[in-house]
CSV table of C-alpha atoms in Angstrom, one decimal:
chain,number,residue,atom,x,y,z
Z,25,UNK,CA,-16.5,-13.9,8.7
Z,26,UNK,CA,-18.2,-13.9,5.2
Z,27,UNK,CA,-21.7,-14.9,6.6
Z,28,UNK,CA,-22.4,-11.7,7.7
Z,29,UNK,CA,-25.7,-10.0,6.5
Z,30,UNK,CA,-25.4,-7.5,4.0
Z,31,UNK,CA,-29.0,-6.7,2.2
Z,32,UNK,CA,-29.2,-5.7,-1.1
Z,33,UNK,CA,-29.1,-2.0,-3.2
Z,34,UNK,CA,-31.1,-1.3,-6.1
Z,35,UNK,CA,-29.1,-0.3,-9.0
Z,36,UNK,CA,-26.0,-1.9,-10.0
Z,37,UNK,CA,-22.2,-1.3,-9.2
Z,38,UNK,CA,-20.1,1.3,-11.9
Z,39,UNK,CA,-17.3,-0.5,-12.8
Z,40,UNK,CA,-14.2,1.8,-11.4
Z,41,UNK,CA,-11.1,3.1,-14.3
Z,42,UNK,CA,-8.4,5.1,-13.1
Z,43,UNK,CA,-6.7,7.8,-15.9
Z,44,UNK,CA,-3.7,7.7,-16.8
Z,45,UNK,CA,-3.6,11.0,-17.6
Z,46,UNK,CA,-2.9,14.2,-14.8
Z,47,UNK,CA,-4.8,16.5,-17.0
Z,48,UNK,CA,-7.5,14.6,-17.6
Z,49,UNK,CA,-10.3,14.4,-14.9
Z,50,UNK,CA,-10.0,11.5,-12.5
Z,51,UNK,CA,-13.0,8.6,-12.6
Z,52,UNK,CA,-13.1,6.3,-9.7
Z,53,UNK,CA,-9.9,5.9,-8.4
Z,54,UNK,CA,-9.3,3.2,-6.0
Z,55,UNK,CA,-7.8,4.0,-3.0
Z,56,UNK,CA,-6.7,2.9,0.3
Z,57,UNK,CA,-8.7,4.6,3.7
Z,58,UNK,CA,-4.9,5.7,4.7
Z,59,UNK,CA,-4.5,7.6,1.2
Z,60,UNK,CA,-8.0,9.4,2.1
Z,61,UNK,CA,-6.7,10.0,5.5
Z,62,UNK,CA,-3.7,12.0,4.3
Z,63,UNK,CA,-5.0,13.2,1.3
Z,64,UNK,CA,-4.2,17.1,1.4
Z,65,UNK,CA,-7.6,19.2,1.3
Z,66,UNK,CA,-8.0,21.5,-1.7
Z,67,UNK,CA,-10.0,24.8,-2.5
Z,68,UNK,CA,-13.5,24.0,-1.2
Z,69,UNK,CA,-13.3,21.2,0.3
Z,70,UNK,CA,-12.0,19.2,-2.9
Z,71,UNK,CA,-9.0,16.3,-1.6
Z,72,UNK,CA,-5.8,15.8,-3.4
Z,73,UNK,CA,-2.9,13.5,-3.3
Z,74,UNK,CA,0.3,15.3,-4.5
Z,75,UNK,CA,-1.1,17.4,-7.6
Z,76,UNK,CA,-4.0,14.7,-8.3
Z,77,UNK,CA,-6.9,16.0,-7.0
Z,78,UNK,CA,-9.8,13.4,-6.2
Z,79,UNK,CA,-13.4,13.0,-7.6
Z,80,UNK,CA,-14.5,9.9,-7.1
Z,81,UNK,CA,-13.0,7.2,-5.2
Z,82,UNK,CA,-13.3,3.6,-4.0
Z,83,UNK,CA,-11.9,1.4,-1.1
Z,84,UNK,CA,-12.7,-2.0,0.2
Z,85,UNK,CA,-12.4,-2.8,3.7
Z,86,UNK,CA,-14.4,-4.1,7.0
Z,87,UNK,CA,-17.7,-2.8,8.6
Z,88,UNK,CA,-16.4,-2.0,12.5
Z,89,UNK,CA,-19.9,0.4,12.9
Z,90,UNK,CA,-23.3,0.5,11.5
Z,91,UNK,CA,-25.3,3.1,12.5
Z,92,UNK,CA,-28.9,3.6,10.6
Z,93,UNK,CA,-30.1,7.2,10.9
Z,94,UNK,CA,-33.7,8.4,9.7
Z,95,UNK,CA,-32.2,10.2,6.8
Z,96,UNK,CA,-28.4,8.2,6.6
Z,97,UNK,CA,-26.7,5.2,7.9
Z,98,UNK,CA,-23.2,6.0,9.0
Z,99,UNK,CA,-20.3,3.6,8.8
Z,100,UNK,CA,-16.9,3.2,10.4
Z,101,UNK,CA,-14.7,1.0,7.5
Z,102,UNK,CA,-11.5,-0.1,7.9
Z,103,UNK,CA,-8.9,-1.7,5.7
Z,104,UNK,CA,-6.0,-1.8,8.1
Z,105,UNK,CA,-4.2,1.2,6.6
Z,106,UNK,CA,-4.8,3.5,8.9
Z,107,UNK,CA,-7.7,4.7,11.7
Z,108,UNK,CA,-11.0,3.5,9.9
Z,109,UNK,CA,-13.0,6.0,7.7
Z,110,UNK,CA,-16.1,7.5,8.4
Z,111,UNK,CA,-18.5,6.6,5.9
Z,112,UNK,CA,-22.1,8.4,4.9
Z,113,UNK,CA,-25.1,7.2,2.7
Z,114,UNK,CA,-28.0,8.9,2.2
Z,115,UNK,CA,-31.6,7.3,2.4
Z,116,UNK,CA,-33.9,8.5,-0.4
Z,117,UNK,CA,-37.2,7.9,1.4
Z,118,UNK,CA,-39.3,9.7,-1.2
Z,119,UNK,CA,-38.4,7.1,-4.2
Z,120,UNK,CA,-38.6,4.0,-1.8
Z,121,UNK,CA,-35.2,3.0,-2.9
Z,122,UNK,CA,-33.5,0.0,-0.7
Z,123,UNK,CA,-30.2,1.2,0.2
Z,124,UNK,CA,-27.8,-1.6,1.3
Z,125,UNK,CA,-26.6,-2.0,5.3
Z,126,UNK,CA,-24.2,-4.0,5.9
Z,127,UNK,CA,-23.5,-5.8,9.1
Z,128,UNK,CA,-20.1,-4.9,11.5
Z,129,UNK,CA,-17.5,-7.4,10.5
Z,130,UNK,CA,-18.8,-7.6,6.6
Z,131,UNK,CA,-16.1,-6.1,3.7
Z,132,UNK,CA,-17.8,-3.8,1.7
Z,133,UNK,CA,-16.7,-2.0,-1.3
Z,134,UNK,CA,-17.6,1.6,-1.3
Z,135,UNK,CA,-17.6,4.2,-3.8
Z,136,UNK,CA,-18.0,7.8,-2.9
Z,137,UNK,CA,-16.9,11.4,-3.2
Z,138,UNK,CA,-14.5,11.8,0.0
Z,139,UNK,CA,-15.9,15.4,2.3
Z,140,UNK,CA,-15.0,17.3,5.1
Z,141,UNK,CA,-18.0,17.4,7.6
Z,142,UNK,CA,-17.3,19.7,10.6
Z,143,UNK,CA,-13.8,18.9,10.6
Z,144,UNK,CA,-14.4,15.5,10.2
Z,145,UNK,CA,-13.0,13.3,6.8
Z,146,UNK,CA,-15.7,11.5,5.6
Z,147,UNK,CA,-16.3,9.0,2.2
Z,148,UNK,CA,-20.2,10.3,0.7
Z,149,UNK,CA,-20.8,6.9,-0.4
Z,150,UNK,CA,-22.6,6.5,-3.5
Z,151,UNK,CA,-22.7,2.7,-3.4
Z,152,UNK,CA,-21.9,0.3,-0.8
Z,153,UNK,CA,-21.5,-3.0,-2.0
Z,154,UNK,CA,-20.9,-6.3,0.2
Z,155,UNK,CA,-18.1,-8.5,-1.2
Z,156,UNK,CA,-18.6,-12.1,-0.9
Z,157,UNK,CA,-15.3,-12.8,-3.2
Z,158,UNK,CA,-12.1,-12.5,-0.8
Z,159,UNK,CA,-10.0,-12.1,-4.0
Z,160,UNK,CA,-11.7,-8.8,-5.0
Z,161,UNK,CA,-10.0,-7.7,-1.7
Z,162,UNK,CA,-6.6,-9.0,-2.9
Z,163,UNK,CA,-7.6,-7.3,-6.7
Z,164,UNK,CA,-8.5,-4.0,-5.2
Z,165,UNK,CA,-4.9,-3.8,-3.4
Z,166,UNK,CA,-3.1,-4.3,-6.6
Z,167,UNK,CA,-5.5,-1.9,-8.5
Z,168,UNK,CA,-4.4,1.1,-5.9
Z,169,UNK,CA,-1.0,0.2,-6.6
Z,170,UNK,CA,-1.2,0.4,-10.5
Z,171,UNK,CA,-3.4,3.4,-10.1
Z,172,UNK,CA,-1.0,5.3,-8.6
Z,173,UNK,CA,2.0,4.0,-10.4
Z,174,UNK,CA,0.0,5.7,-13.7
Z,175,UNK,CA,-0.8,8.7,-12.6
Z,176,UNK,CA,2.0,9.9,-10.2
Z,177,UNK,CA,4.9,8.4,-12.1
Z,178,UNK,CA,6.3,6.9,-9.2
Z,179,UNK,CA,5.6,3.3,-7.6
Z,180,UNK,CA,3.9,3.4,-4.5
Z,181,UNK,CA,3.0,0.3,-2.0
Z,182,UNK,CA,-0.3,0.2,-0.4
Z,183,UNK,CA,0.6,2.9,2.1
Z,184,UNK,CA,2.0,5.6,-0.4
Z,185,UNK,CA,5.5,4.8,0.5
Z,186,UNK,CA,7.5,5.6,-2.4
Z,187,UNK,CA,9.1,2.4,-3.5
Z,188,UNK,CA,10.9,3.8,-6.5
Z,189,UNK,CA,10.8,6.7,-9.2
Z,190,UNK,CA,9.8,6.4,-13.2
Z,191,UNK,CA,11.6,9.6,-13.6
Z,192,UNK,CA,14.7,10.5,-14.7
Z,193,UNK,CA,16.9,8.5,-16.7
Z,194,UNK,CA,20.4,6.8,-16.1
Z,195,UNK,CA,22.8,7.2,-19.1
Z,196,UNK,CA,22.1,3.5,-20.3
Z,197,UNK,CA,18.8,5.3,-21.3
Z,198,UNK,CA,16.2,3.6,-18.6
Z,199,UNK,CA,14.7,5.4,-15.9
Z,200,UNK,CA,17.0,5.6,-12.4
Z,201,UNK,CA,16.3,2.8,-10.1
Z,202,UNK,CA,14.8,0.8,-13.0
Z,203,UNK,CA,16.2,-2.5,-14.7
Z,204,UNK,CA,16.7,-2.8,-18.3
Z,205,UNK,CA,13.3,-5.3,-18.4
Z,206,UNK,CA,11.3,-2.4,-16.6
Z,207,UNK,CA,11.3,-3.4,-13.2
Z,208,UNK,CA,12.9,-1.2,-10.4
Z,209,UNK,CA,15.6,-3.0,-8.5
Z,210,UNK,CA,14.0,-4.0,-5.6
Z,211,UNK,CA,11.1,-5.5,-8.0
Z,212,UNK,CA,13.8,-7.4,-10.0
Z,213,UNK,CA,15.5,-8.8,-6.8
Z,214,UNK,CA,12.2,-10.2,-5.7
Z,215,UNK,CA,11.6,-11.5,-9.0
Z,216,UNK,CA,15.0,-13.0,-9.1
Z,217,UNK,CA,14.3,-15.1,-6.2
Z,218,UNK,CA,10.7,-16.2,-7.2
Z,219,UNK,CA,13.0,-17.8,-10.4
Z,220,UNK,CA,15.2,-19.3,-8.4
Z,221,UNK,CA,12.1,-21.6,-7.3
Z,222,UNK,CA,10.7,-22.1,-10.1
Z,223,UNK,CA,11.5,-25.3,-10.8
Z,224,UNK,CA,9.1,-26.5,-7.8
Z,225,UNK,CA,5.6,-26.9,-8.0
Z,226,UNK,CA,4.8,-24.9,-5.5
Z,227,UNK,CA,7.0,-22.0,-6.2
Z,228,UNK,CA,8.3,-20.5,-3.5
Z,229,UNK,CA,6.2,-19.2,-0.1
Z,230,UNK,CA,5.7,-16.0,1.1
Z,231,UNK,CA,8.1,-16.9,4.6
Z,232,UNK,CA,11.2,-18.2,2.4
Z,233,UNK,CA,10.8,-15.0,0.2
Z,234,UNK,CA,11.3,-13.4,3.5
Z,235,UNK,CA,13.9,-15.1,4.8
Z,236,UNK,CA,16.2,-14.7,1.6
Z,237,UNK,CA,15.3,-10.8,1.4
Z,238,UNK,CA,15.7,-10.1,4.7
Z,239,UNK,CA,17.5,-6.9,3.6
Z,240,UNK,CA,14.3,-5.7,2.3
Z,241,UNK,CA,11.2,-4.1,4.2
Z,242,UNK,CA,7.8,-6.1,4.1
Z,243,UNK,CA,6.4,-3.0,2.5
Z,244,UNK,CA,8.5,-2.9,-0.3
Z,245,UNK,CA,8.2,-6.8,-0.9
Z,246,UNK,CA,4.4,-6.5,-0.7
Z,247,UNK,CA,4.8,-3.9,-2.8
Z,248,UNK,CA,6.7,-5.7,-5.6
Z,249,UNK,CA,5.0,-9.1,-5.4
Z,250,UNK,CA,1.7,-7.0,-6.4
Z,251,UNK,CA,3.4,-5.2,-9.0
Z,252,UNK,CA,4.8,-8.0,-10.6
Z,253,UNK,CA,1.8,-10.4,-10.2
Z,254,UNK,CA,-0.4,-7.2,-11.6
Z,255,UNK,CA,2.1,-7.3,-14.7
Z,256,UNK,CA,1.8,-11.3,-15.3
Z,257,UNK,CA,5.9,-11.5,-14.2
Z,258,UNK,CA,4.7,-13.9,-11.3
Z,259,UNK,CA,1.3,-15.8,-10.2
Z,260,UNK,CA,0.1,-17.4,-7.0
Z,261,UNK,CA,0.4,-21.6,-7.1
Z,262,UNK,CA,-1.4,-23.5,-4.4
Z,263,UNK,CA,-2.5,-20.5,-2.6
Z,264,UNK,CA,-2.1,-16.8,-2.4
Z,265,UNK,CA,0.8,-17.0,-0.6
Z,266,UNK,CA,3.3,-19.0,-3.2
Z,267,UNK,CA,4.5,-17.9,-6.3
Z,268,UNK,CA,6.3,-18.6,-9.2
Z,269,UNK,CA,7.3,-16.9,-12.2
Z,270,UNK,CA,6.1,-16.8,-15.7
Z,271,UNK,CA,9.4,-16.9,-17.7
Z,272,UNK,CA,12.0,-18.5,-15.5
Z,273,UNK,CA,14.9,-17.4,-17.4
């Protein structure tokens, strides 16, 4: 899967920062192709999700097309959020600039202004990048998360499912739906039962987290074991799918 070929760009990658700020106006935001997907359009062709509206953006996911035109190559990329994206670059041929083309079944990182094209979403990439780390895959994930988190006010898993609000307070001063440590309830059960296995080595795997929070929907224990690995509550032990937490009790 990761020996796909992927030539190189000229020019290096800009580091992504999200604001944390709605007034201020948004850098690179990482995203997820679903978010793009939904993303309600906005004056001329400008994006928004909720009252955010989008500049720049980024998402990581899996060449399924590569088609090199004289003046572009056109991608389909997909991160298993949604339908994939449609994905243009531009080829300067006056400067003699190398532009990167990655391979069908390559990950890719791609950073872009997202257009509408004839009634067709597309991602105006400004970089394409291959990714030969599979934890920058894992890292982008919990950067959407975050992201969003700061600048809606809300926490969000992957899909922009609302998992639980940062607004509004209860009369014990802390926000609705949010434990007196900061994490939202469904955060702190999860939590709760990565301590209860703490006392292992390995911690406790992904199935028995599961099994004990059947309850729950996947989504929203995805959703909470990023958040609370992003935050330093947990971390991963013998792989990326065991965990244990960072103050027990």
């Amino acid at each position: 899967m990761w020996s796909q070929v992927c030539s190189q760009s000229t020019g290096g990658f800009t580091s992504h920062s999200a604001v944390t700020s709605k007034n201020a106006a948004l850098q690179i935001l990482p995203c997820t192709v679903s978010q793009l997907l939904s993303a309600s359009q906005v004056d001329k062709g400008a994006f928004a999700i909720g009252d955010l509206e989008l500049n720049q953006v980024s998402v990581v996911g899996v060449v399924r097309e590569c088609s090199p035109l004289a003046t572009s190559v056109r991608y389909s990329v997909d991160d298993m959020t949604g339908p994939p994206l449609n994905v243009k670059q531009w080829v300067n041929t006056e400067d003699g600039a190398i532009v990167a083309v990655a391979s069908p079944g390559s990950y890719v990182k791609v950073t872009g202004n997202p257009r509408n094209i004839r009634g067709q979403r597309y991602l105006m990439a400004m970089n394409i990048r291959c990714i030969e780390d599979l934890n920058e895959i894992t890292s982008h994930m919990l950067e959407v998360v975050q992201a969003h988190m700061q600048l809606s006010g809300k926490v969000y898993d992957v899909n922009m499912n609302t998992v639980a609000s940062w607004s509004g307070s209860s009369g014990s001063g802390h926000p609705k739906g949010v434990l007196k440590n900061g994490l939202s309830s469904i955060q702190g059960q999860v939590l709760y039962e990565i301590r209860k296995s703490s006392d292992r080595d390995v911690g406790i795997s992904y199935i028995d987290l599961k099994t004990q929070l059947h309850h729950l929907r996947v989504a929203d224990i995805r959703s909470s074991l990023a958040f609370l690995l992003n935050e330093g509550h947990a971390f991963l032990t013998i792989d990326e799918h065991h965990f244990k937490s960072t103050d027990p009790y």
